[in-house]
mmCIF file of C-alpha atoms and ligand atoms in Angstrom:
data_model
loop_
_atom_site.group_PDB
_atom_site.id
_atom_site.type_symbol
_atom_site.label_atom_id
_atom_site.label_comp_id
_atom_site.label_asym_id
_atom_site.label_seq_id
_atom_site.Cartn_x
_atom_site.Cartn_y
_atom_site.Cartn_z
ATOM 1 C CA MET D 1 7.868 -27.980 -11.175
ATOM 2 C CA ASP D 2 5.300 -27.794 -8.393
ATOM 3 C CA LEU D 3 5.389 -24.392 -6.777
ATOM 4 C CA ILE D 4 3.338 -22.730 -4.038
ATOM 5 C CA LEU D 5 2.753 -18.978 -3.959
ATOM 6 C CA LEU D 6 2.306 -17.877 -0.369
ATOM 7 C CA GLY D 7 1.368 -14.410 0.814
ATOM 8 C CA ALA D 8 -1.403 -12.387 2.374
ATOM 9 C CA PRO D 9 -4.627 -11.556 0.516
ATOM 10 C CA GLY D 10 -3.733 -9.003 -2.138
ATOM 11 C CA ALA D 11 0.015 -9.664 -1.963
ATOM 12 C CA GLY D 12 -0.002 -10.363 -5.709
ATOM 13 C CA LYS D 13 -0.193 -14.187 -5.821
ATOM 14 C CA GLY D 14 -2.784 -14.248 -8.603
ATOM 15 C CA THR D 15 -0.961 -11.615 -10.645
ATOM 16 C CA GLN D 16 2.407 -13.345 -10.386
ATOM 17 C CA GLY D 17 0.843 -16.802 -10.713
ATOM 18 C CA ALA D 18 -0.747 -15.927 -14.059
ATOM 19 C CA LEU D 19 2.565 -14.577 -15.420
ATOM 20 C CA LEU D 20 4.529 -17.577 -14.105
ATOM 21 C CA ALA D 21 2.027 -20.103 -15.447
ATOM 22 C CA GLU D 22 2.353 -18.587 -18.907
ATOM 23 C CA ARG D 23 6.133 -18.511 -18.830
ATOM 24 C CA MET D 24 6.552 -21.975 -17.334
ATOM 25 C CA GLY D 25 3.797 -23.681 -19.330
ATOM 26 C CA VAL D 26 2.028 -25.179 -16.311
ATOM 27 C CA PRO D 27 -1.459 -24.382 -15.000
ATOM 28 C CA LYS D 28 -2.211 -22.089 -12.084
ATOM 29 C CA ILE D 29 -4.344 -23.947 -9.565
ATOM 30 C CA ALA D 30 -6.099 -21.140 -7.710
ATOM 31 C CA THR D 31 -8.762 -22.289 -5.256
ATOM 32 C CA GLY D 32 -10.201 -18.768 -4.909
ATOM 33 C CA ASP D 33 -10.750 -18.547 -8.689
ATOM 34 C CA MET D 34 -12.321 -22.027 -8.743
ATOM 35 C CA LEU D 35 -14.663 -21.150 -5.879
ATOM 36 C CA ARG D 36 -15.703 -17.891 -7.610
ATOM 37 C CA ASP D 37 -16.403 -19.900 -10.799
ATOM 38 C CA ALA D 38 -18.619 -22.286 -8.822
ATOM 39 C CA LEU D 39 -20.377 -19.295 -7.303
ATOM 40 C CA ARG D 40 -21.023 -17.720 -10.733
ATOM 41 C CA GLN D 41 -22.339 -21.015 -12.068
ATOM 42 C CA GLY D 42 -24.642 -21.321 -9.050
ATOM 43 C CA THR D 43 -23.531 -24.874 -8.204
ATOM 44 C CA ALA D 44 -24.266 -26.393 -4.778
ATOM 45 C CA LEU D 45 -20.566 -26.078 -3.966
ATOM 46 C CA GLY D 46 -20.658 -22.394 -4.904
ATOM 47 C CA GLN D 47 -23.701 -21.806 -2.693
ATOM 48 C CA GLU D 48 -21.962 -23.483 0.226
ATOM 49 C CA ALA D 49 -18.764 -21.496 -0.312
ATOM 50 C CA ARG D 50 -20.477 -18.096 -0.588
ATOM 51 C CA ARG D 51 -21.184 -17.494 3.088
ATOM 52 C CA TYR D 52 -17.582 -18.230 4.049
ATOM 53 C CA MET D 53 -16.101 -16.126 1.255
ATOM 54 C CA ASP D 54 -18.363 -13.134 1.860
ATOM 55 C CA ALA D 55 -17.280 -13.148 5.517
ATOM 56 C CA GLY D 56 -13.595 -13.538 4.646
ATOM 57 C CA GLU D 57 -13.450 -16.944 6.360
ATOM 58 C CA LEU D 58 -11.909 -20.121 4.959
ATOM 59 C CA VAL D 59 -14.167 -22.532 3.084
ATOM 60 C CA PRO D 60 -14.058 -26.066 4.635
ATOM 61 C CA ASP D 61 -10.917 -28.028 3.758
ATOM 62 C CA SER D 62 -12.870 -30.939 2.250
ATOM 63 C CA VAL D 63 -14.469 -28.617 -0.338
ATOM 64 C CA VAL D 64 -11.190 -27.198 -1.620
ATOM 65 C CA LEU D 65 -9.410 -30.559 -1.503
ATOM 66 C CA GLY D 66 -11.938 -31.935 -4.013
ATOM 67 C CA LEU D 67 -11.287 -29.003 -6.360
ATOM 68 C CA VAL D 68 -7.504 -29.383 -6.178
ATOM 69 C CA ARG D 69 -7.640 -33.155 -6.662
ATOM 70 C CA GLU D 70 -9.705 -32.667 -9.834
ATOM 71 C CA ALA D 71 -7.406 -29.929 -11.181
ATOM 72 C CA LEU D 72 -4.343 -32.114 -10.659
ATOM 73 C CA THR D 73 -5.791 -34.929 -12.766
ATOM 74 C CA LYS D 74 -6.054 -32.691 -15.853
ATOM 75 C CA PRO D 75 -3.513 -33.424 -18.615
ATOM 76 C CA GLU D 76 -2.093 -29.878 -18.549
ATOM 77 C CA ALA D 77 -1.027 -30.435 -14.915
ATOM 78 C CA ARG D 78 1.017 -33.534 -15.657
ATOM 79 C CA THR D 79 4.378 -31.731 -15.536
ATOM 80 C CA GLY D 80 3.645 -29.434 -12.625
ATOM 81 C CA ALA D 81 1.450 -26.669 -11.278
ATOM 82 C CA ILE D 82 1.514 -23.314 -9.561
ATOM 83 C CA PHE D 83 -0.632 -23.347 -6.439
ATOM 84 C CA ASP D 84 -2.167 -19.961 -5.650
ATOM 85 C CA GLY D 85 -4.198 -19.606 -2.449
ATOM 86 C CA TYR D 86 -3.759 -23.279 -1.591
ATOM 87 C CA PRO D 87 -2.742 -24.607 0.878
ATOM 88 C CA ARG D 88 -3.988 -22.165 3.514
ATOM 89 C CA ASN D 89 -3.429 -24.149 6.703
ATOM 90 C CA VAL D 90 -1.331 -27.072 7.880
ATOM 91 C CA ALA D 91 -4.109 -29.626 7.250
ATOM 92 C CA GLN D 92 -4.353 -28.471 3.608
ATOM 93 C CA ALA D 93 -0.557 -28.595 3.274
ATOM 94 C CA GLU D 94 -0.578 -32.194 4.475
ATOM 95 C CA SER D 95 -3.413 -33.088 2.088
ATOM 96 C CA LEU D 96 -1.498 -31.542 -0.803
ATOM 97 C CA SER D 97 1.627 -33.552 0.060
ATOM 98 C CA GLY D 98 -0.551 -36.675 0.049
ATOM 99 C CA LEU D 99 -2.080 -35.834 -3.355
ATOM 100 C CA LEU D 100 1.339 -35.161 -4.892
ATOM 101 C CA ASP D 101 2.763 -38.293 -3.286
ATOM 102 C CA GLU D 102 0.105 -40.369 -5.064
ATOM 103 C CA ILE D 103 1.455 -39.153 -8.422
ATOM 104 C CA GLY D 104 5.139 -39.331 -7.473
ATOM 105 C CA ARG D 105 5.644 -35.574 -7.049
ATOM 106 C CA ARG D 106 6.418 -33.155 -4.264
ATOM 107 C CA ILE D 107 6.514 -29.401 -3.690
ATOM 108 C CA ASP D 108 9.761 -28.107 -5.209
ATOM 109 C CA ALA D 109 9.701 -24.552 -3.891
ATOM 110 C CA ILE D 110 7.694 -21.865 -2.137
ATOM 111 C CA VAL D 111 7.617 -18.246 -3.245
ATOM 112 C CA TYR D 112 6.557 -16.063 -0.347
ATOM 113 C CA ILE D 113 5.412 -12.614 -1.500
ATOM 114 C CA ASP D 114 5.821 -10.229 1.411
ATOM 115 C CA VAL D 115 3.623 -7.097 1.572
ATOM 116 C CA PRO D 116 2.803 -5.159 4.787
ATOM 117 C CA GLU D 117 -0.858 -5.144 5.834
ATOM 118 C CA GLU D 118 -1.431 -1.400 5.454
ATOM 119 C CA VAL D 119 -0.175 -1.522 1.847
ATOM 120 C CA ILE D 120 -2.602 -4.374 1.241
ATOM 121 C CA VAL D 121 -5.648 -2.563 2.614
ATOM 122 C CA ARG D 122 -4.929 0.394 0.295
ATOM 123 C CA ARG D 123 -4.178 -1.887 -2.657
ATOM 124 C CA MET D 124 -7.412 -3.885 -2.377
ATOM 125 C CA SER D 125 -9.644 -0.852 -2.831
ATOM 126 C CA GLY D 126 -8.207 -0.405 -6.346
ATOM 127 C CA ARG D 127 -8.521 -3.999 -7.552
ATOM 128 C CA ARG D 128 -10.974 -4.631 -10.409
ATOM 129 C CA THR D 129 -11.792 -7.911 -12.188
ATOM 130 C CA ASP D 130 -13.066 -8.559 -15.689
ATOM 131 C CA PRO D 131 -16.117 -10.835 -15.258
ATOM 132 C CA GLN D 132 -15.749 -12.085 -18.852
ATOM 133 C CA THR D 133 -12.125 -13.238 -18.689
ATOM 134 C CA GLY D 134 -11.281 -13.296 -14.978
ATOM 135 C CA ALA D 135 -8.322 -10.949 -15.646
ATOM 136 C CA VAL D 136 -7.304 -8.834 -12.644
ATOM 137 C CA TYR D 137 -6.377 -5.145 -12.871
ATOM 138 C CA HIS D 138 -5.590 -2.300 -10.538
ATOM 139 C CA LEU D 139 -6.877 1.224 -11.139
ATOM 140 C CA GLU D 140 -3.449 2.687 -10.348
ATOM 141 C CA HIS D 141 -0.828 -0.085 -10.647
ATOM 142 C CA ALA D 142 -2.177 -2.241 -13.511
ATOM 143 C CA PRO D 143 -4.756 -0.093 -15.361
ATOM 144 C CA PRO D 144 -7.246 -1.895 -17.620
ATOM 145 C CA PRO D 145 -7.629 -1.092 -21.353
ATOM 146 C CA ALA D 146 -10.129 1.772 -21.719
ATOM 147 C CA GLU D 147 -12.551 -0.302 -23.842
ATOM 148 C CA ILE D 148 -13.246 -2.808 -21.036
ATOM 149 C CA ALA D 149 -13.145 -0.374 -18.097
ATOM 150 C CA GLU D 150 -16.938 -0.155 -17.828
ATOM 151 C CA ARG D 151 -17.562 -3.855 -17.385
ATOM 152 C CA LEU D 152 -15.018 -4.346 -14.577
ATOM 153 C CA VAL D 153 -16.294 -5.256 -11.116
ATOM 154 C CA GLN D 154 -15.020 -5.090 -7.558
ATOM 155 C CA ARG D 155 -14.879 -8.330 -5.546
ATOM 156 C CA PRO D 156 -17.457 -8.317 -2.706
ATOM 157 C CA ASP D 157 -14.776 -9.508 -0.260
ATOM 158 C CA ASP D 158 -12.574 -6.481 -1.074
ATOM 159 C CA GLN D 159 -14.565 -4.210 1.264
ATOM 160 C CA GLU D 160 -12.187 -2.912 3.947
ATOM 161 C CA GLU D 161 -13.872 -4.705 6.884
ATOM 162 C CA THR D 162 -13.780 -8.059 5.072
ATOM 163 C CA VAL D 163 -10.180 -7.471 3.967
ATOM 164 C CA ARG D 164 -9.183 -6.920 7.603
ATOM 165 C CA ASN D 165 -10.843 -10.216 8.590
ATOM 166 C CA ARG D 166 -9.116 -12.036 5.705
ATOM 167 C CA LEU D 167 -5.804 -10.612 6.940
ATOM 168 C CA SER D 168 -6.520 -11.846 10.452
ATOM 169 C CA VAL D 169 -7.368 -15.349 9.163
ATOM 170 C CA TYR D 170 -4.183 -15.238 7.098
ATOM 171 C CA ARG D 171 -2.057 -14.242 10.096
ATOM 172 C CA GLN D 172 -3.443 -17.038 12.256
ATOM 173 C CA THR D 173 -3.708 -19.973 9.869
ATOM 174 C CA THR D 174 -1.761 -19.373 6.657
ATOM 175 C CA ALA D 175 1.351 -17.403 7.651
ATOM 176 C CA PRO D 176 2.621 -20.339 9.803
ATOM 177 C CA LEU D 177 3.024 -22.331 6.567
ATOM 178 C CA VAL D 178 6.258 -20.446 5.858
ATOM 179 C CA ALA D 179 7.862 -22.017 8.953
ATOM 180 C CA PHE D 180 6.103 -25.333 8.215
ATOM 181 C CA TYR D 181 7.750 -25.637 4.785
ATOM 182 C CA GLU D 182 11.098 -24.308 6.003
ATOM 183 C CA SER D 183 11.239 -26.972 8.683
ATOM 184 C CA ALA D 184 10.251 -29.595 6.083
ATOM 185 C CA GLY D 185 13.331 -28.562 4.064
ATOM 186 C CA VAL D 186 11.403 -27.074 1.116
ATOM 187 C CA PRO D 187 13.223 -24.005 -0.332
ATOM 188 C CA VAL D 188 11.299 -20.843 0.619
ATOM 189 C CA HIS D 189 12.104 -17.800 -1.558
ATOM 190 C CA ARG D 190 11.092 -14.463 -0.014
ATOM 191 C CA VAL D 191 10.230 -11.641 -2.370
ATOM 192 C CA ASP D 192 9.456 -7.998 -1.593
ATOM 193 C CA GLY D 193 5.966 -7.637 -3.090
ATOM 194 C CA THR D 194 5.755 -3.862 -2.642
ATOM 195 C CA ARG D 195 7.782 -3.207 -5.794
ATOM 196 C CA PRO D 196 6.240 -2.853 -9.275
ATOM 197 C CA ILE D 197 4.696 -6.016 -10.770
ATOM 198 C CA GLU D 198 7.439 -6.481 -13.424
ATOM 199 C CA GLN D 199 10.224 -6.190 -10.841
ATOM 200 C CA VAL D 200 8.582 -8.754 -8.566
ATOM 201 C CA GLN D 201 8.208 -11.041 -11.583
ATOM 202 C CA GLY D 202 11.870 -10.604 -12.563
ATOM 203 C CA GLU D 203 13.072 -11.483 -9.081
ATOM 204 C CA ILE D 204 10.876 -14.588 -8.887
ATOM 205 C CA MET D 205 12.147 -15.852 -12.247
ATOM 206 C CA GLU D 206 15.719 -15.261 -11.149
ATOM 207 C CA LEU D 207 15.207 -17.022 -7.807
ATOM 208 C CA LEU D 208 13.673 -19.993 -9.598
ATOM 209 C CA GLY D 209 16.488 -20.059 -12.136
ATOM 210 C CA GLN D 210 14.032 -19.653 -15.028
HETATM 211 P P1 AP5 W 301 -8.481 -15.923 -2.876
HETATM 212 O O1 AP5 W 301 -9.125 -15.597 -4.150
HETATM 213 O O2 AP5 W 301 -7.403 -16.967 -2.875
HETATM 214 O O3 AP5 W 301 -7.978 -14.581 -2.239
HETATM 215 P P2 AP5 W 301 -6.677 -14.217 -1.407
HETATM 216 O O4 AP5 W 301 -5.717 -15.270 -1.031
HETATM 217 O O5 AP5 W 301 -7.260 -13.459 -0.288
HETATM 218 O O6 AP5 W 301 -5.837 -13.456 -2.426
HETATM 219 P P3 AP5 W 301 -6.334 -12.407 -3.424
HETATM 220 O O7 AP5 W 301 -6.882 -13.033 -4.656
HETATM 221 O O8 AP5 W 301 -7.196 -11.397 -2.724
HETATM 222 O O9 AP5 W 301 -4.968 -11.639 -3.700
HETATM 223 P P4 AP5 W 301 -3.699 -12.030 -4.541
HETATM 224 O O10 AP5 W 301 -2.539 -12.276 -3.620
HETATM 225 O O11 AP5 W 301 -3.976 -13.066 -5.569
HETATM 226 O O12 AP5 W 301 -3.439 -10.596 -5.208
HETATM 227 P P5 AP5 W 301 -3.703 -10.088 -6.709
HETATM 228 O O13 AP5 W 301 -2.660 -10.657 -7.611
HETATM 229 O O14 AP5 W 301 -5.135 -10.230 -7.102
HETATM 230 O O15 AP5 W 301 -9.558 -16.387 -1.803
HETATM 231 C C1 AP5 W 301 -10.781 -15.718 -1.614
HETATM 232 C C2 AP5 W 301 -11.635 -16.493 -0.608
HETATM 233 O O16 AP5 W 301 -11.898 -17.832 -1.106
HETATM 234 C C3 AP5 W 301 -10.979 -16.733 0.765
HETATM 235 O O17 AP5 W 301 -11.173 -15.634 1.637
HETATM 236 C C4 AP5 W 301 -11.701 -17.996 1.230
HETATM 237 O O18 AP5 W 301 -12.991 -17.701 1.690
HETATM 238 C C5 AP5 W 301 -11.842 -18.795 -0.055
HETATM 239 N N1 AP5 W 301 -10.695 -19.693 -0.297
HETATM 240 C C6 AP5 W 301 -9.830 -19.624 -1.358
HETATM 241 N N2 AP5 W 301 -8.908 -20.604 -1.264
HETATM 242 C C7 AP5 W 301 -9.205 -21.304 -0.136
HETATM 243 C C8 AP5 W 301 -8.587 -22.422 0.504
HETATM 244 N N3 AP5 W 301 -7.478 -23.000 0.008
HETATM 245 N N4 AP5 W 301 -9.148 -22.878 1.642
HETATM 246 C C9 AP5 W 301 -10.267 -22.300 2.164
HETATM 247 N N5 AP5 W 301 -10.878 -21.225 1.620
HETATM 248 C C10 AP5 W 301 -10.357 -20.727 0.481
HETATM 249 O O19 AP5 W 301 -3.345 -8.537 -6.484
HETATM 250 C C11 AP5 W 301 -4.192 -7.698 -5.725
HETATM 251 C C12 AP5 W 301 -4.305 -6.325 -6.420
HETATM 252 O O20 AP5 W 301 -3.029 -5.698 -6.371
HETATM 253 C C13 AP5 W 301 -4.668 -6.410 -7.916
HETATM 254 O O21 AP5 W 301 -5.461 -5.305 -8.240
HETATM 255 C C14 AP5 W 301 -3.312 -6.314 -8.643
HETATM 256 O O22 AP5 W 301 -3.431 -5.721 -9.928
HETATM 257 C C15 AP5 W 301 -2.517 -5.446 -7.683
HETATM 258 N N6 AP5 W 301 -1.107 -5.787 -7.626
HETATM 259 C C16 AP5 W 301 -0.535 -7.029 -7.700
HETATM 260 N N7 AP5 W 301 0.805 -6.944 -7.559
HETATM 261 C C17 AP5 W 301 1.087 -5.626 -7.365
HETATM 262 C C18 AP5 W 301 2.314 -4.908 -7.151
HETATM 263 N N8 AP5 W 301 3.505 -5.517 -7.098
HETATM 264 N N9 AP5 W 301 2.224 -3.553 -6.974
HETATM 265 C C19 AP5 W 301 1.018 -2.918 -7.016
HETATM 266 N N10 AP5 W 301 -0.162 -3.545 -7.234
HETATM 267 C C20 AP5 W 301 -0.130 -4.894 -7.399
#
């Protein structure tokens, strides 16, 4: 199955994507995670991406397309993938259709995680990431084990001003993808992302018939 997780920054795409990937045995292809990896490794791509990410703007389409193309050629992606944070605009959606077409696949479903903006702004201030494993926690809603609490970091783009810009970019360029896929006849499953993580997970699994 090839599945796209859509939703605003902080809606819970990464959290649900990691759980779904494990349960469905397919990789999560998360462009944000790949860009942060490139940044940590100090590659030229990472350097180029940094100024966009720090400002909460989208990295150029050509950069992310290369990352997704590479991820799709890996053996673990041969039976499907969960796309998290990609596509983010209509041009990326069309590129993804083209990539999948080349390997005889198509998007089977969209899961749209709906969370109001004010909930998101509050939620982002509590997000923490483990730099060693990439695991994502929340100080209140998904507390980390005490023994790793000290090494957790906050993402630079989780400052309130940057979050508000990311939300504005989302509203203008990514949110229209819901209508784009609906009009293309792809099933779009809407999920209330304000409920606890396990409940959101349960509903997604049920909607997908898993
Ligand atoms: P990216 O990393 O993709 O960020 P995003 O889409 O803004 O999404 P987030 O990772 O912030 O949130 P999420 O929905 O995954 O939520 P999470 O599960 O972590 O992109 C970052 C930047 O990279 C972009 O701004 C752009 O510059 C660039 N980029 C990436 N992809 C690109 C592309 N395709 N094209 C161009 N540029 C691109 O959850 C958030 C927090 O809430 C966590 O602490 C979590 O524990 C908690 N939480 C999750 N679910 C719940 C729940 N149900 N209840 C309470 N708390 C919850």
